[in-house]
Amino acid sequence: MSLPTLPAEAARTLLLDGGGLLEDPGGRCGPARVRKRIQGLGFVQVDSINVLERAHHQTLQSRLDGYRREHLQRLLEKDRALFEHWTHDASIIPLEWFPYWRHRFAAVQRSPRFERWMTRKLGPDADRVIRRVARRIDREGPLMTRDFEDHREGPRTGWWDWKPERAALELLWRIGRISISGRREFHKVYDRTDRVFPGALSGRRPSAAAHRDWACREALKRLGVATPLEIARFFEAIPVAEARAWCQRAARRGACIAVEVAAADGTDPRPAYALPDWERRVRRAPSPPDRMRILSPFDPVLRDRERAKRRFGFEFRIECFVPAAKRRHGYYVTPLLDGDRLVGRLDPRFDRKRGVLSVQRVFWEDGIRETRERGRRLDEALDRFARQIGATSFERPRS
């Protein structure tokens, strides 16, 4: 029996709708709207690179014109409505999902890979270092890595050459004993979890079945249509085999349906699972905002490079981790979303001394050229983004 085919345009609409990119970004914005947007996304990735703006801020700026950094800081440090922990990478997550992270805390403690990492970073006295760090936080309250002296001898070898106390803080955070209570100049401030989020560790941990159902259900809700691998990768909370079994069971009870998804890049359709009301969702989805937007290279809709290629026909690679001589587009390239299409990318920098957002190069996709109208839309996007990040103006090359 052949599976129904979900058109590439419909799959793209579902992804953009779940990713908050069909919502009108205008209007009033405050902490409540920022919180709602993060809940809609599921999480927002945190990244330390600051060529333009931190990834979590830029992700929210592209969806909310009125977003301010202090909105997120209030939600994290005053309201305690969000917490920082790991998904596929460091992320900001709605606090109501904290109980499900208790499975991750336990999994880290059981992981042979993390045990090897701990031994390598902490050395032969790992348990003693961990106890000493934990006791200081118990006794003194919030502490940062710099509050611990580095007693090692000899030269340091680089960014990942952590002192044992920093590794101990990372371990205690990964297993849930401590949490990030705030940041100072992007450096983490740690405190005991029960002091940062009172009651978060009380009560029973969700069962393995409840955790699995949550991870798959919430991922599919945001993706609209996905393969079991894409579902498992969304939170990186369960193995793909568990996601595949969940999809099969959910399809039998009508919670999702098996489909084939057409691709925008011309490759063959692939089997996947869709929400049972996907056609209604596509019909009711808002039209994309009539504007061009500058996305973070860590944006949720681009995180899965293969999916971005199939949904948009857009090949993307973050080249900040690529040797300079091998980069095609630049160190920190930002994609351009025009309506519901990815039409190009920029190689920008924020010259903070001059207060200028400076675009080195503009790369349009094949078949797209800079018309007067497209240039105007790009200028509007750059002007809006420049103001959001604190630049007074922008400059870019002209065709």
Coordinates of C-alpha atoms in Angstrom, one line a residue:
M1 CA 0.0 0.0 0.0
S2 CA 1.5 3.3 -1.1
L3 CA 2.0 6.1 1.4
P4 CA 0.4 9.5 0.9
T5 CA 2.9 12.1 -0.3
L6 CA 3.4 15.3 1.6
P7 CA 4.6 18.1 -0.8
A8 CA 7.9 19.9 -0.2
E9 CA 6.1 23.2 0.1
A10 CA 3.8 21.8 2.8
A11 CA 6.8 20.3 4.7
R12 CA 8.5 23.7 4.6
T13 CA 5.4 25.5 5.9
L14 CA 5.1 23.1 8.8
L15 CA 8.8 23.6 9.7
L16 CA 8.6 27.4 9.5
D17 CA 5.3 27.5 11.4
G18 CA 6.8 25.2 14.2
G19 CA 9.9 27.3 14.2
G20 CA 8.0 30.6 14.8
L21 CA 9.0 32.1 11.5
L22 CA 5.4 32.6 10.2
E23 CA 4.4 34.6 13.2
D24 CA 4.2 38.4 12.7
P25 CA 7.4 39.6 14.4
G26 CA 6.0 43.1 15.0
G27 CA 3.9 44.4 17.9
R28 CA 4.7 44.8 21.6
C29 CA 7.3 42.5 23.1
G30 CA 8.1 41.7 26.7
P31 CA 9.3 38.8 28.8
A32 CA 5.9 37.0 28.5
R33 CA 6.0 37.0 24.7
V34 CA 9.7 35.9 24.7
R35 CA 8.8 33.0 27.1
K36 CA 5.9 32.0 24.8
R37 CA 8.2 32.0 21.8
I38 CA 10.8 29.8 23.5
Q39 CA 8.1 27.4 24.6
G40 CA 7.0 27.3 21.0
L41 CA 10.4 26.6 19.7
G42 CA 11.1 24.0 22.5
F43 CA 14.5 25.5 23.3
V44 CA 17.0 28.1 22.0
Q45 CA 20.6 27.2 21.4
V46 CA 23.3 29.1 23.3
D47 CA 26.6 29.8 21.7
S48 CA 29.6 31.8 22.8
I49 CA 30.6 33.3 19.4
N50 CA 30.0 37.0 19.4
V51 CA 30.9 38.3 15.9
L52 CA 27.5 39.9 15.6
E53 CA 25.3 38.8 18.5
R54 CA 25.1 35.7 20.7
A55 CA 23.1 32.9 18.9
H56 CA 20.2 32.8 21.4
H57 CA 19.7 36.6 21.1
Q58 CA 19.8 36.5 17.3
T59 CA 17.4 33.6 17.1
L60 CA 14.9 35.6 19.2
Q61 CA 15.6 38.9 17.4
S62 CA 14.7 37.3 14.0
R63 CA 11.3 36.4 15.4
L64 CA 10.5 39.3 17.6
D65 CA 11.3 42.9 16.5
G66 CA 10.9 44.3 20.0
Y67 CA 13.1 41.7 21.7
R68 CA 15.7 43.0 24.2
R69 CA 18.5 41.1 26.0
E70 CA 17.1 42.1 29.3
H71 CA 13.8 40.2 28.6
L72 CA 15.7 36.9 28.5
Q73 CA 17.9 37.8 31.5
R74 CA 14.8 38.5 33.6
L75 CA 13.2 35.2 32.6
L76 CA 16.4 33.3 33.4
E77 CA 17.7 35.1 36.5
K78 CA 14.6 36.7 38.2
D79 CA 11.5 34.9 37.1
R80 CA 13.3 31.5 36.9
A81 CA 10.9 30.5 34.0
L82 CA 13.8 29.0 32.0
F83 CA 16.9 27.0 32.7
E84 CA 20.1 26.2 30.8
H85 CA 21.2 22.7 30.0
W86 CA 22.0 20.4 27.2
T87 CA 19.9 19.3 24.2
H88 CA 22.1 18.7 21.1
D89 CA 24.1 21.6 22.5
A90 CA 23.9 24.1 25.4
S91 CA 20.4 25.5 25.3
I92 CA 17.8 27.6 27.1
I93 CA 14.7 25.5 28.0
P94 CA 11.3 26.1 29.6
L95 CA 11.5 25.2 33.3
E96 CA 8.3 23.1 33.1
W97 CA 10.4 20.5 31.3
F98 CA 13.0 20.3 34.0
P99 CA 11.7 16.9 35.3
Y100 CA 12.5 15.3 32.0
W101 CA 16.1 16.4 32.2
R102 CA 16.4 14.2 35.3
H103 CA 16.7 11.3 32.9
R104 CA 19.6 13.1 31.2
F105 CA 21.3 13.7 34.6
A106 CA 21.1 10.0 35.3
A107 CA 22.3 9.0 31.8
V108 CA 25.4 11.2 32.2
Q109 CA 26.3 9.4 35.4
R110 CA 26.0 6.0 33.7
S111 CA 27.9 7.0 30.5
P112 CA 31.3 5.4 30.0
R113 CA 32.2 8.2 27.7
F114 CA 31.6 10.8 30.3
E115 CA 33.5 8.8 32.9
R116 CA 36.5 8.8 30.5
W117 CA 36.1 12.5 30.0
M118 CA 36.0 13.0 33.7
T119 CA 39.1 11.0 34.3
R120 CA 41.0 12.9 31.6
K121 CA 39.9 16.3 32.8
L122 CA 40.0 15.8 36.6
G123 CA 43.0 13.4 36.9
P124 CA 43.5 10.7 39.5
D125 CA 41.9 12.7 42.3
A126 CA 38.6 13.2 40.6
D127 CA 36.4 12.3 43.5
R128 CA 38.3 14.6 45.8
V129 CA 38.1 17.6 43.4
I130 CA 34.4 17.1 42.9
R131 CA 33.7 16.9 46.6
R132 CA 35.8 20.0 47.3
V133 CA 34.0 22.1 44.6
A134 CA 30.6 20.9 45.7
R135 CA 31.4 21.7 49.3
R136 CA 32.4 25.3 48.4
I137 CA 29.2 25.9 46.5
D138 CA 27.2 24.4 49.4
R139 CA 28.9 26.7 51.8
E140 CA 29.5 29.9 49.8
G141 CA 26.6 29.9 47.3
P142 CA 27.0 31.1 43.7
L143 CA 30.5 30.7 42.3
M144 CA 32.2 31.0 38.9
T145 CA 35.1 29.2 37.5
R146 CA 37.4 32.1 38.2
D147 CA 36.6 31.8 41.9
F148 CA 38.8 28.6 41.9
E149 CA 42.5 29.0 41.7
D150 CA 44.5 27.1 39.1
H151 CA 47.2 25.2 40.9
R152 CA 48.5 23.3 37.9
E153 CA 52.1 23.7 36.8
G154 CA 53.5 24.1 33.4
P155 CA 52.1 25.8 30.2
R156 CA 48.4 25.7 29.2
T157 CA 47.6 24.1 25.8
G158 CA 44.5 25.9 24.7
W159 CA 40.7 26.6 25.0
W160 CA 39.8 23.1 26.2
D161 CA 42.7 22.8 28.7
W162 CA 40.4 23.2 31.7
K163 CA 41.6 23.3 35.3
P164 CA 40.2 20.4 37.3
E165 CA 37.8 22.7 39.2
R166 CA 36.2 23.9 36.0
A167 CA 35.7 20.3 34.8
A168 CA 34.2 19.5 38.2
L169 CA 31.7 22.4 37.8
E170 CA 30.8 21.1 34.4
L171 CA 30.3 17.6 35.7
L172 CA 28.1 18.8 38.6
W173 CA 26.0 20.8 36.2
R174 CA 25.6 17.9 33.7
I175 CA 24.3 15.6 36.5
G176 CA 21.9 18.3 37.9
R177 CA 23.6 18.8 41.2
I178 CA 24.2 22.4 40.4
S179 CA 22.5 24.8 37.9
I180 CA 23.4 28.0 36.1
S181 CA 22.0 30.8 38.3
G182 CA 23.1 33.6 36.0
R183 CA 25.9 34.8 33.7
R184 CA 28.4 37.6 34.0
E185 CA 29.9 38.7 30.7
F186 CA 28.7 35.3 29.4
H187 CA 30.6 33.4 32.1
K188 CA 28.4 30.9 34.0
V189 CA 27.5 31.5 37.7
Y190 CA 26.7 28.2 39.4
D191 CA 24.7 27.4 42.5
R192 CA 23.0 24.4 44.0
T193 CA 20.0 23.4 41.9
D194 CA 17.6 23.3 44.9
R195 CA 18.5 27.0 45.6
V196 CA 18.2 28.1 42.0
F197 CA 15.0 26.2 41.3
P198 CA 13.4 25.3 44.6
G199 CA 11.3 22.2 44.3
A200 CA 12.7 21.2 40.8
L201 CA 14.2 18.0 42.2
S202 CA 11.3 17.1 44.4
G203 CA 8.7 14.6 43.4
R204 CA 9.1 11.5 41.3
R205 CA 11.0 11.5 38.0
P206 CA 8.8 10.8 35.0
S207 CA 8.8 7.2 33.9
A208 CA 11.0 6.0 31.0
A209 CA 7.8 5.6 28.9
A210 CA 6.6 9.1 29.8
H211 CA 10.0 10.6 29.0
R212 CA 10.0 8.8 25.7
D213 CA 6.5 9.9 24.8
W214 CA 7.3 13.5 25.8
A215 CA 10.5 13.6 23.7
C216 CA 8.8 12.3 20.6
R217 CA 5.5 14.1 20.9
E218 CA 7.0 17.5 21.5
A219 CA 9.6 17.1 18.7
L220 CA 7.0 16.1 16.1
K221 CA 4.6 18.9 17.2
R222 CA 7.3 21.4 16.3
L223 CA 8.6 19.7 13.1
G224 CA 5.2 18.8 11.7
V225 CA 6.7 16.0 9.7
A226 CA 9.9 14.1 10.5
T227 CA 11.8 10.9 10.3
P228 CA 12.5 8.9 13.5
L229 CA 16.1 10.1 13.3
E230 CA 15.0 13.8 13.1
I231 CA 12.7 13.2 16.1
A232 CA 15.4 11.6 18.2
R233 CA 17.8 14.4 17.3
F234 CA 15.5 17.2 18.3
F235 CA 16.2 17.0 22.0
E236 CA 19.0 14.4 21.8
A237 CA 17.1 12.8 24.7
I238 CA 16.4 9.2 23.4
P239 CA 18.0 6.8 20.9
V240 CA 16.7 6.7 17.4
A241 CA 15.5 3.1 17.9
E242 CA 13.2 4.3 20.6
A243 CA 11.9 7.1 18.4
R244 CA 11.2 4.6 15.6
A245 CA 9.3 2.3 17.9
W246 CA 7.3 5.3 19.2
C247 CA 6.4 6.4 15.7
Q248 CA 5.1 2.9 14.8
R249 CA 3.0 2.7 18.0
A250 CA 1.7 6.3 17.6
A251 CA 0.7 5.5 14.0
R252 CA -1.3 2.5 15.1
R253 CA -3.3 4.6 17.5
G254 CA -3.7 7.5 15.1
A255 CA -1.4 10.0 16.9
C256 CA 0.6 10.4 13.7
I257 CA 0.5 9.0 10.1
A258 CA 3.1 7.4 7.9
V259 CA 3.9 9.5 4.8
E260 CA 6.4 10.2 2.1
V261 CA 7.9 13.7 2.0
A262 CA 8.8 15.3 -1.3
A263 CA 12.0 17.3 -1.4
A264 CA 12.7 20.8 -2.7
D265 CA 16.2 19.8 -3.9
G266 CA 14.8 17.3 -6.3
T267 CA 15.9 14.1 -4.5
D268 CA 13.5 11.2 -4.1
P269 CA 10.7 11.4 -1.5
R270 CA 11.5 9.8 1.9
P271 CA 9.3 8.0 4.3
A272 CA 8.5 9.9 7.5
Y273 CA 5.7 10.5 10.0
A274 CA 3.4 13.5 10.1
L275 CA 0.9 14.9 12.4
P276 CA -2.5 13.5 11.5
D277 CA -3.9 16.9 10.8
W278 CA -1.0 18.2 8.8
E279 CA -3.2 19.3 5.9
R280 CA -5.3 21.5 8.2
R281 CA -2.2 22.9 9.8
V282 CA -0.8 23.9 6.4
R283 CA -4.1 25.5 5.3
R284 CA -4.4 27.5 8.6
A285 CA -0.7 28.5 8.8
P286 CA -0.2 32.2 8.4
S287 CA 1.4 33.6 5.2
P288 CA 5.1 34.3 5.8
P289 CA 5.8 37.9 6.9
D290 CA 6.5 40.1 3.8
R291 CA 10.1 40.9 4.7
M292 CA 13.7 39.6 4.5
R293 CA 15.3 38.4 7.7
I294 CA 18.8 37.6 8.8
L295 CA 19.0 34.3 10.6
S296 CA 21.5 33.0 13.0
P297 CA 23.7 30.2 11.6
F298 CA 22.5 28.3 14.7
D299 CA 18.9 28.9 13.9
P300 CA 16.6 25.9 14.7
V301 CA 15.3 25.6 11.1
L302 CA 18.9 25.3 9.9
R303 CA 20.3 23.1 12.6
D304 CA 19.8 19.9 10.6
R305 CA 21.7 20.6 7.4
E306 CA 20.2 17.7 5.5
R307 CA 16.7 18.7 6.4
A308 CA 17.4 22.3 5.4
K309 CA 18.6 21.1 2.0
R310 CA 15.5 19.0 1.5
R311 CA 13.0 21.6 2.7
F312 CA 14.6 24.7 1.1
G313 CA 17.1 23.4 -1.5
F314 CA 19.6 25.3 0.6
E315 CA 23.1 23.9 1.4
F316 CA 24.5 25.4 4.5
R317 CA 27.6 25.0 6.6
I318 CA 28.9 26.9 9.6
E319 CA 32.4 27.7 8.6
C320 CA 33.7 29.2 11.8
F321 CA 35.0 25.7 12.6
V322 CA 36.6 25.4 9.1
P323 CA 40.2 26.4 8.4
A324 CA 40.3 29.9 6.8
A325 CA 41.8 28.7 3.6
K326 CA 38.9 26.2 3.1
R327 CA 36.0 28.6 3.7
R328 CA 33.7 29.3 0.8
H329 CA 31.7 32.1 2.3
G330 CA 33.2 33.4 5.5
Y331 CA 33.8 32.9 9.2
Y332 CA 30.3 33.6 10.5
V333 CA 27.9 33.5 7.6
T334 CA 24.2 34.4 8.2
P335 CA 21.4 33.0 6.0
L336 CA 18.8 35.3 4.4
L337 CA 15.2 34.2 4.7
D338 CA 12.8 36.1 2.4
G339 CA 9.2 35.2 3.1
D340 CA 9.5 31.4 3.2
R341 CA 12.6 31.0 1.0
L342 CA 16.3 31.0 1.9
V343 CA 17.6 33.2 -0.9
G344 CA 21.2 33.9 0.1
R345 CA 23.7 34.5 2.8
L346 CA 25.9 37.3 4.2
D347 CA 29.5 37.5 5.5
P348 CA 29.0 40.2 8.2
R349 CA 30.9 41.7 11.1
F350 CA 29.9 44.1 13.8
D351 CA 32.6 46.7 14.0
R352 CA 31.9 47.8 17.6
K353 CA 34.5 50.5 17.6
R354 CA 32.8 52.3 14.8
G355 CA 29.3 51.1 15.8
V356 CA 28.8 49.7 12.2
L357 CA 27.3 46.5 11.0
S358 CA 29.7 45.8 8.1
V359 CA 28.8 43.2 5.4
Q360 CA 31.9 42.0 3.5
R361 CA 30.1 40.0 0.9
V362 CA 26.5 39.1 -0.2
F363 CA 26.0 35.6 -1.7
W364 CA 22.7 35.1 -3.6
E365 CA 21.5 31.6 -4.3
D366 CA 21.7 30.2 -7.9
G367 CA 19.0 31.8 -10.0
I368 CA 18.5 34.8 -7.7
R369 CA 19.9 38.2 -8.5
E370 CA 19.8 41.5 -6.6
T371 CA 16.9 43.4 -8.1
R372 CA 16.1 46.9 -6.9
E373 CA 13.2 45.4 -4.8
R374 CA 15.4 42.6 -3.4
G375 CA 18.1 45.1 -2.6
R376 CA 15.6 47.3 -0.8
R377 CA 14.3 44.4 1.3
L378 CA 17.9 43.5 2.2
D379 CA 18.6 47.0 3.3
E380 CA 15.5 47.0 5.5
A381 CA 16.6 43.8 7.0
L382 CA 20.1 45.1 7.7
D383 CA 18.8 48.3 9.2
R384 CA 16.5 46.5 11.5
F385 CA 19.2 44.0 12.6
A386 CA 21.8 46.7 13.1
R387 CA 19.4 48.5 15.5
Q388 CA 18.7 45.3 17.3
I389 CA 22.4 44.5 18.0
G390 CA 23.3 48.1 18.9
A391 CA 24.9 49.3 15.7
T392 CA 24.2 52.9 14.5
S393 CA 24.4 52.0 10.8
F394 CA 25.3 49.4 8.3
E395 CA 27.4 49.2 5.2
R396 CA 27.4 46.6 2.4
P397 CA 28.7 46.1 -1.2
R398 CA 26.3 47.0 -4.0
S399 CA 25.7 45.0 -7.1

